[in-house]
Structures are given as structure tokens and as C-alpha cells.
Short mmCIF file of C-alpha atoms in Angstrom, two decimals:
data_model
loop_
_atom_site.label_atom_id
_atom_site.label_comp_id
_atom_site.label_asym_id
_atom_site.label_seq_id
_atom_site.Cartn_x
_atom_site.Cartn_y
_atom_site.Cartn_z
CA ASP A 1499 172.06 171.72 51.36
CA THR A 1500 171.32 168.16 50.29
CA GLY A 1501 167.70 167.99 51.38
CA VAL A 1502 164.58 167.86 49.24
CA SER A 1503 164.33 171.07 47.22
CA GLN A 1504 161.09 172.56 45.95
CA ASN A 1505 160.35 175.59 43.83
CA PRO A 1506 158.78 177.96 43.58
CA ARG A 1507 158.16 178.32 47.29
CA HIS A 1508 155.15 180.54 46.73
CA LYS A 1509 152.84 180.96 43.77
CA ILE A 1510 149.81 183.21 43.41
CA THR A 1511 147.75 182.55 40.32
CA LYS A 1512 144.41 183.50 38.89
CA ARG A 1513 141.68 180.92 38.70
CA GLY A 1514 141.84 179.05 35.42
CA GLN A 1515 145.61 179.40 34.97
CA ASN A 1516 148.02 176.47 34.92
CA VAL A 1517 150.82 176.12 37.47
CA THR A 1518 153.79 173.80 37.71
CA PHE A 1519 155.88 172.91 40.76
CA ARG A 1520 159.26 171.26 40.69
CA CYS A 1521 160.84 168.91 43.21
CA ASP A 1522 164.45 167.78 43.41
CA PRO A 1523 164.71 164.82 45.79
CA ILE A 1524 167.65 163.87 47.94
CA SER A 1525 170.36 162.48 45.71
CA GLU A 1526 170.19 158.68 45.36
CA HIS A 1527 166.60 158.51 46.66
CA ASN A 1528 164.61 156.37 44.30
CA ARG A 1529 161.18 157.03 45.83
CA LEU A 1530 159.42 160.35 45.44
CA TYR A 1531 156.07 161.45 46.83
CA TRP A 1532 153.73 164.39 46.50
CA TYR A 1533 151.43 165.40 49.35
CA ARG A 1534 148.98 168.25 49.76
CA GLN A 1535 148.38 170.10 53.01
CA THR A 1536 145.56 172.53 53.70
CA LEU A 1537 145.39 174.85 56.70
CA GLY A 1538 144.83 173.04 59.98
CA GLN A 1539 145.24 169.59 58.48
CA GLY A 1540 147.96 167.01 58.14
CA PRO A 1541 149.46 166.24 54.74
CA GLU A 1542 147.44 164.01 52.42
CA PHE A 1543 149.05 161.64 49.96
CA LEU A 1544 148.70 162.51 46.27
CA THR A 1545 151.05 160.31 44.29
CA TYR A 1546 154.18 158.16 44.45
CA PHE A 1547 157.03 157.37 42.07
CA GLN A 1548 159.59 154.64 42.24
CA ASN A 1549 162.32 155.77 39.91
CA GLU A 1550 160.44 157.09 36.86
CA ALA A 1551 157.34 154.93 37.31
CA GLN A 1552 154.25 156.50 38.85
CA LEU A 1553 152.94 153.62 40.92
CA GLU A 1554 149.97 155.15 42.67
CA LYS A 1555 147.70 158.16 42.37
CA SER A 1556 145.26 159.17 45.10
CA ARG A 1557 141.64 159.86 44.29
CA LEU A 1558 142.47 163.41 45.43
CA LEU A 1559 144.45 163.79 42.22
CA SER A 1560 141.80 164.87 39.73
CA ASP A 1561 142.27 164.87 35.97
CA ARG A 1562 143.54 168.44 36.20
CA PHE A 1563 146.60 167.25 38.08
CA SER A 1564 149.52 165.52 36.43
CA ALA A 1565 152.86 164.51 37.87
CA GLU A 1566 155.96 163.31 36.08
CA ARG A 1567 159.39 162.12 37.01
CA PRO A 1568 161.37 161.80 33.81
CA LYS A 1569 164.62 159.86 34.17
CA GLY A 1570 163.81 159.11 37.79
CA SER A 1571 165.38 162.29 39.13
CA PHE A 1572 163.42 165.53 39.61
CA SER A 1573 159.64 165.59 39.47
CA THR A 1574 157.04 168.12 38.37
CA LEU A 1575 153.47 168.53 39.51
CA GLU A 1576 151.23 170.46 37.13
CA ILE A 1577 147.77 171.74 37.95
CA GLN A 1578 145.69 172.80 34.97
CA ARG A 1579 142.75 175.21 35.09
CA THR A 1580 143.35 175.99 38.76
CA GLU A 1581 140.39 176.39 41.12
CA GLN A 1582 140.23 178.17 44.46
CA GLY A 1583 139.97 174.79 46.16
CA ASP A 1584 143.46 173.97 44.90
CA SER A 1585 144.93 176.56 47.28
CA ALA A 1586 147.18 174.57 49.59
CA MET A 1587 150.79 173.72 50.29
CA TYR A 1588 152.18 171.04 48.01
CA LEU A 1589 154.86 169.00 49.69
CA CYS A 1590 157.37 166.78 47.98
CA ALA A 1591 159.18 164.01 49.84
CA SER A 1592 161.71 161.34 49.01
CA SER A 1593 163.07 158.14 50.47
CA LEU A 1594 165.44 155.33 49.67
CA ARG A 1595 163.92 151.92 49.24
CA GLY A 1596 165.23 149.58 51.93
CA SER A 1597 166.59 152.33 54.16
CA THR A 1598 166.42 151.92 57.93
CA GLY A 1599 162.98 152.94 59.17
CA ASN A 1600 161.85 153.60 55.61
CA THR A 1601 162.29 157.22 56.53
CA ILE A 1602 160.65 159.79 54.31
CA TYR A 1603 162.12 163.28 54.11
CA PHE A 1604 160.06 166.29 53.15
CA GLY A 1605 160.91 169.50 51.38
CA GLU A 1606 159.90 172.98 52.49
CA GLY A 1607 156.75 172.91 50.37
CA SER A 1608 155.29 175.07 47.63
CA TRP A 1609 152.44 177.34 48.65
CA LEU A 1610 149.73 177.85 46.05
CA THR A 1611 147.15 180.61 46.33
CA VAL A 1612 144.45 180.71 43.66
CA VAL A 1613 142.62 184.06 43.49
CA GLY B 1060 139.95 152.67 57.00
CA GLU B 1061 143.19 154.05 58.26
CA ASP B 1062 142.91 156.93 60.69
CA VAL B 1063 145.28 158.81 62.95
CA GLU B 1064 144.02 161.10 65.72
CA GLN B 1065 145.79 163.69 67.82
CA SER B 1066 144.71 166.29 70.33
CA LEU B 1067 144.73 169.78 68.83
CA PHE B 1068 146.64 171.85 71.33
CA LEU B 1069 149.11 171.61 74.20
CA SER B 1070 150.55 174.44 76.28
CA VAL B 1071 153.50 173.95 78.64
CA ARG B 1072 155.91 176.12 80.57
CA GLU B 1073 159.51 176.36 79.43
CA GLY B 1074 161.62 173.74 81.16
CA ASP B 1075 158.72 171.36 81.76
CA SER B 1076 158.18 168.11 79.87
CA SER B 1077 155.66 167.93 77.03
CA VAL B 1078 153.74 164.80 76.13
CA ILE B 1079 151.95 164.66 72.79
CA ASN B 1080 149.61 161.74 72.20
CA CYS B 1081 148.43 159.96 69.09
CA THR B 1082 146.11 157.04 68.38
CA TYR B 1083 145.88 155.08 65.15
CA THR B 1084 143.55 152.43 63.81
CA ASP B 1085 145.61 150.40 61.33
CA SER B 1086 146.77 147.27 63.13
CA SER B 1087 149.20 146.52 60.30
CA SER B 1088 151.14 149.73 60.95
CA THR B 1089 154.79 148.87 60.93
CA TYR B 1090 156.45 152.24 61.32
CA LEU B 1091 155.25 155.25 63.28
CA TYR B 1092 156.79 158.67 62.89
CA TRP B 1093 156.85 162.06 64.52
CA TYR B 1094 157.34 165.14 62.37
CA LYS B 1095 157.68 168.80 63.43
CA GLN B 1096 156.38 171.69 61.35
CA GLU B 1097 157.21 175.32 62.06
CA PRO B 1098 155.06 178.12 60.60
CA GLY B 1099 155.23 178.27 56.82
CA ALA B 1100 157.77 175.48 56.62
CA GLY B 1101 157.88 171.87 55.54
CA LEU B 1102 157.98 168.83 57.80
CA GLN B 1103 161.08 167.92 59.76
CA LEU B 1104 161.46 164.25 60.67
CA LEU B 1105 162.07 164.02 64.43
CA THR B 1106 162.08 160.32 65.11
CA TYR B 1107 160.41 157.05 64.26
CA ILE B 1108 159.71 153.75 65.97
CA PHE B 1109 159.31 150.28 64.57
CA SER B 1110 156.19 148.44 65.70
CA ASN B 1111 158.10 145.72 67.55
CA MET B 1112 159.58 148.31 69.91
CA ASP B 1113 157.98 149.74 73.06
CA MET B 1114 160.22 152.71 73.53
CA LYS B 1115 162.84 154.74 71.74
CA GLN B 1116 164.91 157.54 73.20
CA ASP B 1117 166.80 160.14 71.21
CA GLN B 1118 168.33 162.96 73.27
CA ARG B 1119 165.38 164.99 74.66
CA LEU B 1120 162.81 162.90 72.78
CA THR B 1121 161.21 159.72 74.08
CA VAL B 1122 158.71 157.77 72.01
CA LEU B 1123 156.42 155.27 73.71
CA LEU B 1124 154.37 152.76 71.73
CA ASN B 1125 151.47 150.72 73.12
CA LYS B 1126 150.67 148.47 70.20
CA LYS B 1127 147.77 146.78 71.98
CA ASP B 1128 145.97 150.10 72.45
CA LYS B 1129 147.37 151.56 69.20
CA HIS B 1130 148.67 154.52 71.17
CA LEU B 1131 151.84 156.48 70.47
CA SER B 1132 153.30 159.32 72.49
CA LEU B 1133 156.15 161.76 72.13
CA ARG B 1134 157.74 163.16 75.25
CA ILE B 1135 159.95 166.22 74.97
CA ALA B 1136 162.11 166.77 78.05
CA ASP B 1137 163.12 170.28 79.15
CA THR B 1138 160.86 171.90 76.57
CA GLN B 1139 162.25 175.11 75.07
CA THR B 1140 160.52 178.00 73.31
CA GLY B 1141 162.11 176.78 70.07
CA ASP B 1142 160.04 173.61 70.42
CA SER B 1143 156.86 175.59 69.76
CA ALA B 1144 155.49 174.13 66.52
CA ILE B 1145 152.92 171.68 65.19
CA TYR B 1146 153.76 168.03 65.74
CA PHE B 1147 152.40 165.38 63.43
CA CYS B 1148 152.08 161.70 64.10
CA ALA B 1149 152.12 159.44 61.03
CA GLU B 1150 151.87 155.73 60.41
CA LYS B 1151 152.90 153.46 57.57
CA GLY B 1152 152.34 149.77 56.94
CA ASP B 1153 155.24 147.57 55.91
CA SER B 1154 153.83 146.91 52.47
CA SER B 1155 152.72 150.50 52.03
CA TYR B 1156 154.70 153.46 50.82
CA LYS B 1157 152.44 156.29 51.94
CA LEU B 1158 152.20 157.98 55.29
CA ILE B 1159 148.85 158.56 56.98
CA PHE B 1160 149.04 161.71 59.09
CA GLY B 1161 147.06 163.01 62.01
CA SER B 1162 145.81 166.60 62.02
CA GLY B 1163 148.69 167.74 64.19
CA THR B 1164 149.10 168.99 67.75
CA ARG B 1165 150.07 172.61 68.20
CA LEU B 1166 152.59 172.92 71.04
CA LEU B 1167 152.94 176.31 72.68
CA VAL B 1168 155.84 176.78 75.08
CA ARG B 1169 155.34 179.68 77.50
CA PRO B 1170 158.41 181.48 78.87
#
């Protein structure tokens, strides 16, 4: 499978713990995005990388959230001191700059439950 | 600001056509997309349309765009039970790299 890969797919953590999600984009895709989706809502943009540079962070991304994309390949999203309000699905997506339709492909998501 | 709106729910009988509607507010939207999400899964890109097009057809899917009214629709011909899912409309400006999504329309296909 050459799609966007995310892991872990599910994570249950206690409030106050740190969690980290990993995303492997489609090979050759230089753009990588993180979105968050809560129940009954559409995905909301969190942050965007072009290669290894993080070019935008949404105001939704509080100081407890940090994302990295070392070497412009895989990316990690870390949430420190998790809160119950962080419970959501975290979606990673990737695209190739200049591709037809600027199409953005999503992974299967990582579900986070904070108890 | 940018906003995308969709109706919440649509129920159709198997074999009928489904039409899912979407309105958006950003007049600079350049690309509009339809994604499908099955329970517990990520988003599957179905199709997209460039803003200078009125219509795009792809097998059972037909996308219609009324740029004047900022209205987008997705028609699914011969709807099957496997089409039951949530469908998201999303828009993106040419100079933007992020998608703005609607809240999704849940399509239920009755046998």
C-alpha cells in the first residue's frame, strides 16, 4: 500500500500523559498536513509542512501540541499533558506541489481517547 | 470568513440517484473537492472540480458547480448500499494550501 500511513491507529491515554502520532506520507509528496476531526464535524486544519519547514500553524494548535517533519519525510505530532478535550481523530494528509487539482490524500487517522 | 455548509442527512433507496449539496462562501475558491468517509476510517478522495468548470463526470459521480451561487453538488447514479457513508465537501483557494471542510452529509442507502 502506497497511501498515507498513520500509527498508532488508536490510543487511549490518561489525562496528563503525553502522546505521539506518526505519519508517513505518500512517497515523493513534499507537502504534509495535520487535521483534527471531532465527532459529527468535518476535519479542521492544524498545521502544514512543505518539505521539512512548518509553514503554518492553526490557532487550534496550542502550546501543548508540537509537530515535526525532520528531513522532509515522515512527521510526528506530539500532544503534551493531554486533556479530555484533545480526544479526537488526528488525520494526516499529503500532496505534491504542482500536481493536477492540488489533490490532498488522507491517511486512515489516529484516534485519541483521553480518559 | 471561509465557511462551507452541507445538509446533515440524506436517505435514498438502492438504485436511485443521490444528490448531495454544498454551499461555500469564499469567492476565491479555486478547487472544490468531495471526500467520502466510512465509519472509523479516514477520508477517501472521490473527485474534485476546478472553479472554471461547470460540470465533471467520473463514472457514477457527477459534480455540478454554480460559481455564481457558490453551490456545489455531487450526484451519485445507481446508488448502492456500499455508498452509505459521510460525504464531505471541501474548498481550497489557489494561493492556499489548506482545505476548509463542511460538517458532512450522512448518506443512508436503504435496500
